[in-house]
Amino acid sequence: MLNVNDIWNRVNLLIGKDQYGKVLTPLRYNQILKWMPQRLTDKYLQEFEETRVISNNLRHLFKTAGTPETPYLSVDAFGRVRLPDDFYYPSSGYTSAFLNECGSFSEIRNNIEFVDDATFGERTSGGEAAMLYPTKDYPIAKYTNIFENDEYVQAMLIAPIVSKISFTYIRETKTPVFAYTVSSGTIIYDAANSVQLDFPDSALDDAVEMIVQDIARMLHSQEDYQPSQIQEAKQS
């Protein structure tokens, strides 16, 4: 778990507080922190897609529904499956059924093929795609949204309809918060009310680099804006 105060101190050290003064205020820091989980996750996901190797920075975000700790996802009468509330990015899924063999049970798993809307429609409507019609041995699914309790939620539509599925995905993380108080003009970190960045220590350099780059872009934008103001004043 990355400590938001450690990141704060490292960033301020790198940008040089004496030179820039209060460039990184706690308010601006929290604004940047809000998007850090998504930016880091996307970075490590891109690396995963390119190498197919799960890095230490991404491994802790993988989660499976259909384990002793987490129940299987249930399928309704229309083949709809509500995705977990912390779902962020899919990995894999399979249907699960138990076969009774002379009093002993064995689990049969069939991998789910995830397809786009057009392909799902073609393969479930018959016609020219009849040979690719989904079966219990070769199920297919697409991602969609369903309307529940006055809001749209993420879901999948599976064919054919089964009773339950196991699903591995990358979960969302909590939004980090740098809590603080101010005493005699000094910022004092409030650990009890802070929310840490849910990534391992090995992600620290990447997090700091992203924030420093954001600050550099902000300063560059201010430098461009101020001369334009002066030029406009001269012309008026």
PDB file of C-alpha atoms in Angstrom:
ATOM      1  CA  MET A   1       0.000   0.000   0.000  1.00  0.00           C
ATOM      2  CA  LEU A   2       1.469   3.333  -1.075  1.00  0.00           C
ATOM      3  CA  ASN A   3       1.368   5.948   1.664  1.00  0.00           C
ATOM      4  CA  VAL A   4      -0.037   9.220   0.296  1.00  0.00           C
ATOM      5  CA  ASN A   5       2.185  11.203   2.663  1.00  0.00           C
ATOM      6  CA  ASP A   6       5.303   9.471   1.346  1.00  0.00           C
ATOM      7  CA  ILE A   7       4.246  10.389  -2.193  1.00  0.00           C
ATOM      8  CA  TRP A   8       3.555  13.983  -1.102  1.00  0.00           C
ATOM      9  CA  ASN A   9       7.005  14.317   0.459  1.00  0.00           C
ATOM     10  CA  ARG A  10       8.787  12.730  -2.501  1.00  0.00           C
ATOM     11  CA  VAL A  11       7.027  14.944  -5.038  1.00  0.00           C
ATOM     12  CA  ASN A  12       7.709  18.124  -3.075  1.00  0.00           C
ATOM     13  CA  LEU A  13      11.354  17.126  -2.803  1.00  0.00           C
ATOM     14  CA  LEU A  14      11.629  16.587  -6.547  1.00  0.00           C
ATOM     15  CA  ILE A  15       9.881  19.786  -7.658  1.00  0.00           C
ATOM     16  CA  GLY A  16      11.821  21.889  -5.176  1.00  0.00           C
ATOM     17  CA  LYS A  17       9.536  23.666  -2.736  1.00  0.00           C
ATOM     18  CA  ASP A  18      12.052  26.487  -2.211  1.00  0.00           C
ATOM     19  CA  GLN A  19      12.081  27.251  -5.932  1.00  0.00           C
ATOM     20  CA  TYR A  20       8.400  26.953  -6.715  1.00  0.00           C
ATOM     21  CA  GLY A  21       6.851  27.774  -3.380  1.00  0.00           C
ATOM     22  CA  LYS A  22       3.434  26.224  -2.868  1.00  0.00           C
ATOM     23  CA  VAL A  23       3.034  24.804  -6.364  1.00  0.00           C
ATOM     24  CA  LEU A  24       1.554  21.568  -5.056  1.00  0.00           C
ATOM     25  CA  THR A  25      -1.168  22.493  -2.599  1.00  0.00           C
ATOM     26  CA  PRO A  26      -3.049  19.770  -0.689  1.00  0.00           C
ATOM     27  CA  LEU A  27      -6.170  20.611  -2.713  1.00  0.00           C
ATOM     28  CA  ARG A  28      -4.389  20.157  -6.037  1.00  0.00           C
ATOM     29  CA  TYR A  29      -2.652  17.030  -4.728  1.00  0.00           C
ATOM     30  CA  ASN A  30      -6.001  15.437  -3.864  1.00  0.00           C
ATOM     31  CA  GLN A  31      -7.347  16.371  -7.278  1.00  0.00           C
ATOM     32  CA  ILE A  32      -4.443  14.519  -8.887  1.00  0.00           C
ATOM     33  CA  LEU A  33      -4.690  11.597  -6.450  1.00  0.00           C
ATOM     34  CA  LYS A  34      -8.325  11.043  -7.438  1.00  0.00           C
ATOM     35  CA  TRP A  35      -7.255   9.805 -10.861  1.00  0.00           C
ATOM     36  CA  MET A  36      -4.098   7.946  -9.848  1.00  0.00           C
ATOM     37  CA  PRO A  37      -5.729   4.488  -9.366  1.00  0.00           C
ATOM     38  CA  GLN A  38      -7.149   4.553 -12.890  1.00  0.00           C
ATOM     39  CA  ARG A  39      -3.955   5.885 -14.460  1.00  0.00           C
ATOM     40  CA  LEU A  40      -1.721   3.345 -12.734  1.00  0.00           C
ATOM     41  CA  THR A  41      -4.111   0.482 -13.470  1.00  0.00           C
ATOM     42  CA  ASP A  42      -4.281   1.443 -17.143  1.00  0.00           C
ATOM     43  CA  LYS A  43      -0.490   1.652 -17.328  1.00  0.00           C
ATOM     44  CA  TYR A  44      -0.001  -1.820 -15.874  1.00  0.00           C
ATOM     45  CA  LEU A  45      -2.872  -3.215 -17.947  1.00  0.00           C
ATOM     46  CA  GLN A  46      -1.196  -1.994 -21.109  1.00  0.00           C
ATOM     47  CA  GLU A  47       2.014  -3.707 -20.049  1.00  0.00           C
ATOM     48  CA  PHE A  48       0.034  -6.883 -19.333  1.00  0.00           C
ATOM     49  CA  GLU A  49      -1.631  -6.794 -22.767  1.00  0.00           C
ATOM     50  CA  GLU A  50       1.762  -6.393 -24.431  1.00  0.00           C
ATOM     51  CA  THR A  51       3.679  -9.020 -22.459  1.00  0.00           C
ATOM     52  CA  ARG A  52       0.899 -11.290 -21.065  1.00  0.00           C
ATOM     53  CA  VAL A  53       2.859 -11.273 -17.809  1.00  0.00           C
ATOM     54  CA  ILE A  54       1.072 -10.218 -14.627  1.00  0.00           C
ATOM     55  CA  SER A  55       3.385  -7.814 -12.846  1.00  0.00           C
ATOM     56  CA  ASN A  56       3.598  -7.387  -9.096  1.00  0.00           C
ATOM     57  CA  ASN A  57       2.032  -3.952  -9.554  1.00  0.00           C
ATOM     58  CA  LEU A  58      -1.114  -5.509 -11.037  1.00  0.00           C
ATOM     59  CA  ARG A  59      -1.378  -8.920  -9.367  1.00  0.00           C
ATOM     60  CA  HIS A  60      -3.174  -7.691  -6.244  1.00  0.00           C
ATOM     61  CA  LEU A  61      -6.018  -6.260  -8.348  1.00  0.00           C
ATOM     62  CA  PHE A  62      -7.050  -9.608  -9.842  1.00  0.00           C
ATOM     63  CA  LYS A  63     -10.175 -11.050  -8.253  1.00  0.00           C
ATOM     64  CA  THR A  64     -12.302 -14.121  -9.013  1.00  0.00           C
ATOM     65  CA  ALA A  65     -15.995 -14.621  -8.369  1.00  0.00           C
ATOM     66  CA  GLY A  66     -16.490 -18.352  -7.875  1.00  0.00           C
ATOM     67  CA  THR A  67     -14.086 -19.267  -5.088  1.00  0.00           C
ATOM     68  CA  PRO A  68     -14.639 -20.387  -1.489  1.00  0.00           C
ATOM     69  CA  GLU A  69     -14.314 -16.716  -0.468  1.00  0.00           C
ATOM     70  CA  THR A  70     -16.419 -15.190  -3.269  1.00  0.00           C
ATOM     71  CA  PRO A  71     -19.678 -16.686  -4.614  1.00  0.00           C
ATOM     72  CA  TYR A  72     -20.301 -17.507  -8.270  1.00  0.00           C
ATOM     73  CA  LEU A  73     -22.114 -14.929 -10.382  1.00  0.00           C
ATOM     74  CA  SER A  74     -25.770 -15.861 -10.845  1.00  0.00           C
ATOM     75  CA  VAL A  75     -27.584 -15.771 -14.184  1.00  0.00           C
ATOM     76  CA  ASP A  76     -31.198 -14.600 -14.460  1.00  0.00           C
ATOM     77  CA  ALA A  77     -33.910 -16.043 -16.699  1.00  0.00           C
ATOM     78  CA  PHE A  78     -32.856 -13.751 -19.570  1.00  0.00           C
ATOM     79  CA  GLY A  79     -29.178 -14.751 -19.460  1.00  0.00           C
ATOM     80  CA  ARG A  80     -28.115 -11.531 -17.757  1.00  0.00           C
ATOM     81  CA  VAL A  81     -25.319 -11.494 -15.215  1.00  0.00           C
ATOM     82  CA  ARG A  82     -24.723  -8.478 -13.009  1.00  0.00           C
ATOM     83  CA  LEU A  83     -21.019  -7.797 -12.701  1.00  0.00           C
ATOM     84  CA  PRO A  84     -19.434  -7.163  -9.277  1.00  0.00           C
ATOM     85  CA  ASP A  85     -19.653  -3.597  -8.008  1.00  0.00           C
ATOM     86  CA  ASP A  86     -15.853  -3.293  -7.989  1.00  0.00           C
ATOM     87  CA  PHE A  87     -15.472  -4.548 -11.589  1.00  0.00           C
ATOM     88  CA  TYR A  88     -12.991  -2.520 -13.675  1.00  0.00           C
ATOM     89  CA  TYR A  89     -11.579  -4.724 -16.454  1.00  0.00           C
ATOM     90  CA  PRO A  90     -12.333  -8.310 -17.572  1.00  0.00           C
ATOM     91  CA  SER A  91      -9.847 -11.164 -17.599  1.00  0.00           C
ATOM     92  CA  SER A  92     -11.643 -14.472 -18.155  1.00  0.00           C
ATOM     93  CA  GLY A  93     -14.750 -16.444 -17.310  1.00  0.00           C
ATOM     94  CA  TYR A  94     -16.127 -19.953 -17.432  1.00  0.00           C
ATOM     95  CA  THR A  95     -19.367 -21.794 -16.770  1.00  0.00           C
ATOM     96  CA  SER A  96     -19.428 -24.394 -14.042  1.00  0.00           C
ATOM     97  CA  ALA A  97     -21.517 -27.541 -13.692  1.00  0.00           C
ATOM     98  CA  PHE A  98     -21.195 -30.685 -11.600  1.00  0.00           C
ATOM     99  CA  LEU A  99     -21.420 -34.140 -13.125  1.00  0.00           C
ATOM    100  CA  ASN A 100     -22.646 -37.064 -11.046  1.00  0.00           C
ATOM    101  CA  GLU A 101     -20.488 -40.098 -11.772  1.00  0.00           C
ATOM    102  CA  CYS A 102     -21.720 -43.094  -9.796  1.00  0.00           C
ATOM    103  CA  GLY A 103     -22.218 -41.103  -6.623  1.00  0.00           C
ATOM    104  CA  SER A 104     -19.129 -38.909  -6.950  1.00  0.00           C
ATOM    105  CA  PHE A 105     -19.237 -35.402  -8.376  1.00  0.00           C
ATOM    106  CA  SER A 106     -16.767 -33.758 -10.722  1.00  0.00           C
ATOM    107  CA  GLU A 107     -16.833 -30.150 -11.885  1.00  0.00           C
ATOM    108  CA  ILE A 108     -17.054 -29.404 -15.591  1.00  0.00           C
ATOM    109  CA  ARG A 109     -15.708 -26.011 -16.653  1.00  0.00           C
ATOM    110  CA  ASN A 110     -16.209 -24.420 -20.067  1.00  0.00           C
ATOM    111  CA  ASN A 111     -14.423 -21.205 -20.993  1.00  0.00           C
ATOM    112  CA  ILE A 112     -16.618 -18.294 -22.061  1.00  0.00           C
ATOM    113  CA  GLU A 113     -15.778 -16.550 -25.318  1.00  0.00           C
ATOM    114  CA  PHE A 114     -16.401 -12.805 -25.024  1.00  0.00           C
ATOM    115  CA  VAL A 115     -17.563 -11.184 -28.265  1.00  0.00           C
ATOM    116  CA  ASP A 116     -18.840  -7.801 -29.447  1.00  0.00           C
ATOM    117  CA  ASP A 117     -22.505  -6.884 -29.937  1.00  0.00           C
ATOM    118  CA  ALA A 118     -22.596  -7.650 -33.653  1.00  0.00           C
ATOM    119  CA  THR A 119     -20.959 -11.063 -33.287  1.00  0.00           C
ATOM    120  CA  PHE A 120     -23.226 -11.976 -30.381  1.00  0.00           C
ATOM    121  CA  GLY A 121     -26.291 -11.100 -32.457  1.00  0.00           C
ATOM    122  CA  GLU A 122     -25.112 -13.091 -35.471  1.00  0.00           C
ATOM    123  CA  ARG A 123     -24.217 -16.206 -33.525  1.00  0.00           C
ATOM    124  CA  THR A 124     -27.416 -16.305 -31.472  1.00  0.00           C
ATOM    125  CA  SER A 125     -29.785 -15.652 -34.397  1.00  0.00           C
ATOM    126  CA  GLY A 126     -28.906 -18.718 -36.480  1.00  0.00           C
ATOM    127  CA  GLY A 127     -28.745 -18.190 -40.228  1.00  0.00           C
ATOM    128  CA  GLU A 128     -25.266 -18.223 -41.759  1.00  0.00           C
ATOM    129  CA  ALA A 129     -23.699 -18.353 -38.291  1.00  0.00           C
ATOM    130  CA  ALA A 130     -25.697 -21.431 -37.242  1.00  0.00           C
ATOM    131  CA  MET A 131     -22.552 -23.581 -37.076  1.00  0.00           C
ATOM    132  CA  LEU A 132     -21.157 -21.158 -34.487  1.00  0.00           C
ATOM    133  CA  TYR A 133     -24.316 -21.122 -32.377  1.00  0.00           C
ATOM    134  CA  PRO A 134     -23.297 -21.144 -28.691  1.00  0.00           C
ATOM    135  CA  THR A 135     -23.710 -24.332 -26.699  1.00  0.00           C
ATOM    136  CA  LYS A 136     -23.118 -25.275 -23.070  1.00  0.00           C
ATOM    137  CA  ASP A 137     -19.693 -26.556 -24.112  1.00  0.00           C
ATOM    138  CA  TYR A 138     -18.911 -23.358 -26.055  1.00  0.00           C
ATOM    139  CA  PRO A 139     -20.751 -20.446 -24.408  1.00  0.00           C
ATOM    140  CA  ILE A 140     -20.394 -16.838 -25.520  1.00  0.00           C
ATOM    141  CA  ALA A 141     -21.073 -13.546 -23.761  1.00  0.00           C
ATOM    142  CA  LYS A 142     -21.060  -9.812 -24.376  1.00  0.00           C
ATOM    143  CA  TYR A 143     -20.830  -6.858 -22.018  1.00  0.00           C
ATOM    144  CA  THR A 144     -23.895  -4.682 -21.572  1.00  0.00           C
ATOM    145  CA  ASN A 145     -25.790  -2.569 -19.045  1.00  0.00           C
ATOM    146  CA  ILE A 146     -28.997  -3.404 -17.210  1.00  0.00           C
ATOM    147  CA  PHE A 147     -31.384  -1.088 -15.397  1.00  0.00           C
ATOM    148  CA  GLU A 148     -31.744  -1.921 -11.696  1.00  0.00           C
ATOM    149  CA  ASN A 149     -33.000   0.175  -8.800  1.00  0.00           C
ATOM    150  CA  ASP A 150     -33.287   3.322 -10.927  1.00  0.00           C
ATOM    151  CA  GLU A 151     -29.758   3.106 -12.283  1.00  0.00           C
ATOM    152  CA  TYR A 152     -27.755   1.355 -14.998  1.00  0.00           C
ATOM    153  CA  VAL A 153     -25.231  -1.226 -13.810  1.00  0.00           C
ATOM    154  CA  GLN A 154     -22.551  -3.157 -15.666  1.00  0.00           C
ATOM    155  CA  ALA A 155     -23.513  -6.656 -16.709  1.00  0.00           C
ATOM    156  CA  MET A 156     -22.941  -9.370 -19.263  1.00  0.00           C
ATOM    157  CA  LEU A 157     -25.355 -11.321 -21.438  1.00  0.00           C
ATOM    158  CA  ILE A 158     -24.513 -15.007 -21.843  1.00  0.00           C
ATOM    159  CA  ALA A 159     -25.740 -17.661 -24.270  1.00  0.00           C
ATOM    160  CA  PRO A 160     -26.894 -20.291 -23.743  1.00  0.00           C
ATOM    161  CA  ILE A 161     -28.419 -19.588 -20.335  1.00  0.00           C
ATOM    162  CA  VAL A 162     -26.605 -21.378 -17.508  1.00  0.00           C
ATOM    163  CA  SER A 163     -27.110 -21.321 -13.757  1.00  0.00           C
ATOM    164  CA  LYS A 164     -23.841 -19.748 -12.649  1.00  0.00           C
ATOM    165  CA  ILE A 165     -20.453 -18.636 -13.900  1.00  0.00           C
ATOM    166  CA  SER A 166     -17.012 -17.956 -12.520  1.00  0.00           C
ATOM    167  CA  PHE A 167     -15.455 -14.679 -13.536  1.00  0.00           C
ATOM    168  CA  THR A 168     -11.950 -13.288 -13.092  1.00  0.00           C
ATOM    169  CA  TYR A 169     -11.522  -9.557 -13.375  1.00  0.00           C
ATOM    170  CA  ILE A 170      -9.465  -6.599 -12.287  1.00  0.00           C
ATOM    171  CA  ARG A 171     -11.123  -4.724  -9.467  1.00  0.00           C
ATOM    172  CA  GLU A 172     -11.400  -1.041  -8.834  1.00  0.00           C
ATOM    173  CA  THR A 173      -9.551   0.525  -5.930  1.00  0.00           C
ATOM    174  CA  LYS A 174     -10.673   3.102  -3.396  1.00  0.00           C
ATOM    175  CA  THR A 175     -10.032   6.754  -4.172  1.00  0.00           C
ATOM    176  CA  PRO A 176      -6.932   7.844  -2.225  1.00  0.00           C
ATOM    177  CA  VAL A 177      -7.228  10.874   0.039  1.00  0.00           C
ATOM    178  CA  PHE A 178      -4.508  13.025   1.577  1.00  0.00           C
ATOM    179  CA  ALA A 179      -6.083  14.275   4.824  1.00  0.00           C
ATOM    180  CA  TYR A 180      -4.383  17.101   6.688  1.00  0.00           C
ATOM    181  CA  THR A 181      -4.717  19.943   9.130  1.00  0.00           C
ATOM    182  CA  VAL A 182      -2.987  23.323   9.140  1.00  0.00           C
ATOM    183  CA  SER A 183      -1.229  24.698  12.194  1.00  0.00           C
ATOM    184  CA  SER A 184       0.609  28.041  12.098  1.00  0.00           C
ATOM    185  CA  GLY A 185       0.781  27.813   8.320  1.00  0.00           C
ATOM    186  CA  THR A 186       2.268  24.300   8.410  1.00  0.00           C
ATOM    187  CA  ILE A 187       0.543  21.356   6.708  1.00  0.00           C
ATOM    188  CA  ILE A 188       0.238  18.414   9.120  1.00  0.00           C
ATOM    189  CA  TYR A 189      -0.556  14.985   7.665  1.00  0.00           C
ATOM    190  CA  ASP A 190      -3.640  13.302   9.169  1.00  0.00           C
ATOM    191  CA  ALA A 191      -2.979   9.569   8.879  1.00  0.00           C
ATOM    192  CA  ALA A 192      -6.194   8.495  10.605  1.00  0.00           C
ATOM    193  CA  ASN A 193      -8.443  10.119   8.002  1.00  0.00           C
ATOM    194  CA  SER A 194      -6.318   9.483   4.929  1.00  0.00           C
ATOM    195  CA  VAL A 195      -6.943   6.759   2.346  1.00  0.00           C
ATOM    196  CA  GLN A 196      -3.797   5.161   0.946  1.00  0.00           C
ATOM    197  CA  LEU A 197      -3.136   4.382  -2.706  1.00  0.00           C
ATOM    198  CA  ASP A 198      -3.859   0.681  -3.190  1.00  0.00           C
ATOM    199  CA  PHE A 199      -0.680  -0.304  -5.012  1.00  0.00           C
ATOM    200  CA  PRO A 200       2.532  -1.968  -3.796  1.00  0.00           C
ATOM    201  CA  ASP A 201       5.693  -0.060  -2.918  1.00  0.00           C
ATOM    202  CA  SER A 202       7.154  -1.015  -6.299  1.00  0.00           C
ATOM    203  CA  ALA A 203       4.678   1.411  -7.939  1.00  0.00           C
ATOM    204  CA  LEU A 204       5.981   4.429  -6.004  1.00  0.00           C
ATOM    205  CA  ASP A 205       8.319   5.702  -8.731  1.00  0.00           C
ATOM    206  CA  ASP A 206       5.567   5.500 -11.363  1.00  0.00           C
ATOM    207  CA  ALA A 207       3.094   7.370  -9.140  1.00  0.00           C
ATOM    208  CA  VAL A 208       5.598  10.116  -8.337  1.00  0.00           C
ATOM    209  CA  GLU A 209       6.617  10.478 -11.989  1.00  0.00           C
ATOM    210  CA  MET A 210       2.993  10.912 -13.094  1.00  0.00           C
ATOM    211  CA  ILE A 211       2.360  13.625 -10.513  1.00  0.00           C
ATOM    212  CA  VAL A 212       5.594  15.468 -11.310  1.00  0.00           C
ATOM    213  CA  GLN A 213       4.673  15.402 -15.008  1.00  0.00           C
ATOM    214  CA  ASP A 214       1.247  16.845 -14.184  1.00  0.00           C
ATOM    215  CA  ILE A 215       2.854  19.679 -12.244  1.00  0.00           C
ATOM    216  CA  ALA A 216       5.314  20.355 -15.071  1.00  0.00           C
ATOM    217  CA  ARG A 217       2.431  20.625 -17.557  1.00  0.00           C
ATOM    218  CA  MET A 218       0.600  22.945 -15.163  1.00  0.00           C
ATOM    219  CA  LEU A 219       3.643  25.247 -14.814  1.00  0.00           C
ATOM    220  CA  HIS A 220       4.200  25.259 -18.564  1.00  0.00           C
ATOM    221  CA  SER A 221       0.574  26.226 -19.116  1.00  0.00           C
ATOM    222  CA  GLN A 222       0.899  29.087 -16.617  1.00  0.00           C
ATOM    223  CA  GLU A 223       4.074  30.334 -18.320  1.00  0.00           C
ATOM    224  CA  ASP A 224       2.255  30.416 -21.667  1.00  0.00           C
ATOM    225  CA  TYR A 225      -0.774  32.126 -20.159  1.00  0.00           C
ATOM    226  CA  GLN A 226       1.022  34.978 -18.394  1.00  0.00           C
ATOM    227  CA  PRO A 227       2.861  36.388 -21.475  1.00  0.00           C
ATOM    228  CA  SER A 228      -0.417  36.244 -23.426  1.00  0.00           C
ATOM    229  CA  GLN A 229      -2.051  38.339 -20.709  1.00  0.00           C
ATOM    230  CA  ILE A 230       0.746  40.912 -20.957  1.00  0.00           C
ATOM    231  CA  GLN A 231       0.424  41.025 -24.765  1.00  0.00           C
ATOM    232  CA  GLU A 232      -3.330  41.524 -24.542  1.00  0.00           C
ATOM    233  CA  ALA A 233      -2.822  44.359 -22.024  1.00  0.00           C
ATOM    234  CA  LYS A 234      -0.379  46.111 -24.385  1.00  0.00           C
ATOM    235  CA  GLN A 235      -2.816  45.871 -27.286  1.00  0.00           C
ATOM    236  CA  SER A 236      -5.773  47.227 -25.298  1.00  0.00           C
TER     237      SER A 236
END
